[in-house]
Amino acid sequence: MPESHPTSASSSAPTPASRAPRDLRVGVNDVVRFVLELFAFFTFGFWGFVAWPLPWNIVLGIVTPLFAILVWALFRSPKAVFHIDAFGKALVEIVVMGAAAFAWLMLGQPIIALVFGVVAVVSGVIAGRKELA
């Protein structure tokens, strides 16, 4: 006769204590990075509306930030659709943030471009070191 062992439905599901703890703390650099992302998206819209003549300003003022948001959501966001390695994420971030800094240069605002670029690089290096650790 086969032995029967009492089993419960909860024995197959992981218990809260057995799950890996998730670090849900939000640090200062996380807030800085979020503000940098929003500022980059704003920059693309502002650049599109200001740097181009009518009707291109309307098209680029809407399409450029939407494209940047799409690229960020697909490859760089915490819930990205395509999971790439840390170097691919860094490349996407460098392109988006670098393009935003370059847009400020095109608008004749080198101080904003420099400050934005330096803050983005420092924040990216800190986050990259944390991600690779």
Coordinates of C-alpha atoms in Angstrom, one line a residue:
M1 CA 0.0 0.0 0.0
P2 CA 1.5 3.4 -0.9
E3 CA 2.3 5.8 1.9
S4 CA 0.3 8.9 2.0
H5 CA 1.7 12.1 3.4
P6 CA -0.5 14.9 4.4
T7 CA 0.3 17.9 2.3
S8 CA -1.1 21.4 2.4
A9 CA -1.5 23.9 -0.4
S10 CA 0.8 26.3 1.4
S11 CA 3.7 23.9 1.5
S12 CA 4.5 24.4 -2.2
A13 CA 4.3 28.2 -2.1
P14 CA 7.2 30.1 -0.6
T15 CA 6.5 31.7 2.7
P16 CA 7.2 35.3 3.3
A17 CA 10.2 34.4 5.4
S18 CA 11.7 32.2 2.7
R19 CA 11.5 34.9 -0.1
A20 CA 14.5 37.0 -0.8
P21 CA 14.2 40.4 0.9
R22 CA 13.6 43.2 -1.5
D23 CA 15.4 46.5 -0.9
L24 CA 12.7 49.0 -1.3
R25 CA 14.6 51.9 0.1
V26 CA 14.8 55.0 -2.1
G27 CA 18.2 56.8 -1.8
V28 CA 19.1 60.3 -2.6
N29 CA 20.8 59.2 -5.8
D30 CA 17.5 57.5 -6.9
V31 CA 15.7 60.8 -6.5
V32 CA 18.4 62.7 -8.4
R33 CA 18.3 60.2 -11.2
F34 CA 14.5 60.4 -11.5
V35 CA 14.7 64.2 -11.6
L36 CA 17.4 63.9 -14.3
E37 CA 15.2 61.6 -16.4
L38 CA 12.3 64.1 -16.1
F39 CA 14.5 67.0 -16.9
A40 CA 15.9 65.2 -20.0
F41 CA 12.4 64.5 -21.3
F42 CA 11.4 68.1 -20.7
T43 CA 14.6 69.2 -22.5
F44 CA 13.7 67.2 -25.6
G45 CA 10.2 68.8 -25.7
F46 CA 11.6 72.3 -25.1
W47 CA 14.3 71.8 -27.7
G48 CA 11.7 70.6 -30.2
F49 CA 9.4 73.5 -29.7
V50 CA 12.1 76.3 -29.5
A51 CA 14.9 75.2 -31.9
W52 CA 12.8 74.5 -35.0
P53 CA 10.5 76.6 -37.2
L54 CA 6.8 76.0 -37.6
P55 CA 5.5 73.2 -38.4
W56 CA 8.6 71.2 -37.4
N57 CA 8.5 72.6 -33.9
I58 CA 5.2 71.0 -33.1
V59 CA 6.2 67.7 -34.6
L60 CA 9.6 67.5 -32.9
G61 CA 8.3 69.1 -29.6
I62 CA 5.9 66.1 -29.3
V63 CA 7.8 63.3 -31.0
T64 CA 11.2 63.8 -29.5
P65 CA 10.3 63.4 -25.8
L66 CA 7.9 60.6 -26.6
F67 CA 10.7 58.7 -28.4
A68 CA 13.1 59.3 -25.5
I69 CA 10.5 58.0 -23.0
L70 CA 9.9 55.0 -25.2
V71 CA 13.6 54.1 -25.4
W72 CA 14.0 54.6 -21.7
A73 CA 10.9 52.4 -20.9
L74 CA 12.1 49.7 -23.3
F75 CA 15.7 49.4 -22.1
R76 CA 16.6 51.4 -19.0
S77 CA 13.6 51.6 -16.6
P78 CA 13.5 49.3 -13.6
K79 CA 10.6 47.4 -15.3
A80 CA 12.1 47.5 -18.8
V81 CA 10.6 45.4 -21.5
F82 CA 13.9 44.2 -22.9
H83 CA 16.4 43.1 -20.2
I84 CA 19.9 44.0 -21.2
D85 CA 23.2 43.9 -19.3
A86 CA 24.5 46.8 -17.2
F87 CA 26.7 48.0 -20.1
G88 CA 23.8 48.2 -22.5
K89 CA 21.8 50.1 -19.9
A90 CA 24.7 52.5 -19.4
L91 CA 24.9 53.0 -23.2
V92 CA 21.2 53.9 -23.4
E93 CA 21.6 56.3 -20.4
I94 CA 24.6 57.9 -21.9
V95 CA 22.9 58.5 -25.3
V96 CA 19.7 59.9 -23.7
M97 CA 21.4 62.1 -21.1
G98 CA 24.1 63.2 -23.6
A99 CA 21.5 64.1 -26.2
A100 CA 19.7 66.2 -23.6
A101 CA 23.0 68.0 -22.7
F102 CA 23.7 68.5 -26.4
A103 CA 20.2 70.0 -26.9
W104 CA 21.0 72.6 -24.3
L105 CA 24.2 73.4 -26.1
M106 CA 22.2 73.8 -29.4
L107 CA 19.9 76.2 -27.6
G108 CA 22.9 78.4 -26.6
Q109 CA 22.8 77.4 -22.9
P110 CA 26.3 76.0 -22.2
I111 CA 26.0 76.4 -18.4
I112 CA 22.8 74.3 -18.2
A113 CA 24.4 71.7 -20.5
L114 CA 27.5 71.5 -18.4
V115 CA 25.7 71.3 -15.0
F116 CA 23.2 68.8 -16.3
G117 CA 26.0 66.7 -17.9
V118 CA 28.2 66.7 -14.8
V119 CA 25.3 65.8 -12.5
A120 CA 24.1 63.1 -14.9
V121 CA 27.6 61.6 -15.1
V122 CA 28.2 61.6 -11.4
S123 CA 24.8 60.1 -10.7
G124 CA 25.2 57.5 -13.4
V125 CA 28.6 56.4 -12.1
I126 CA 27.3 56.1 -8.5
A127 CA 24.3 54.0 -9.8
G128 CA 26.5 52.0 -12.1
R129 CA 28.9 51.1 -9.3
K130 CA 25.9 50.1 -7.1
E131 CA 24.4 48.0 -10.0
L132 CA 27.7 46.2 -10.7
A133 CA 28.4 45.5 -7.1

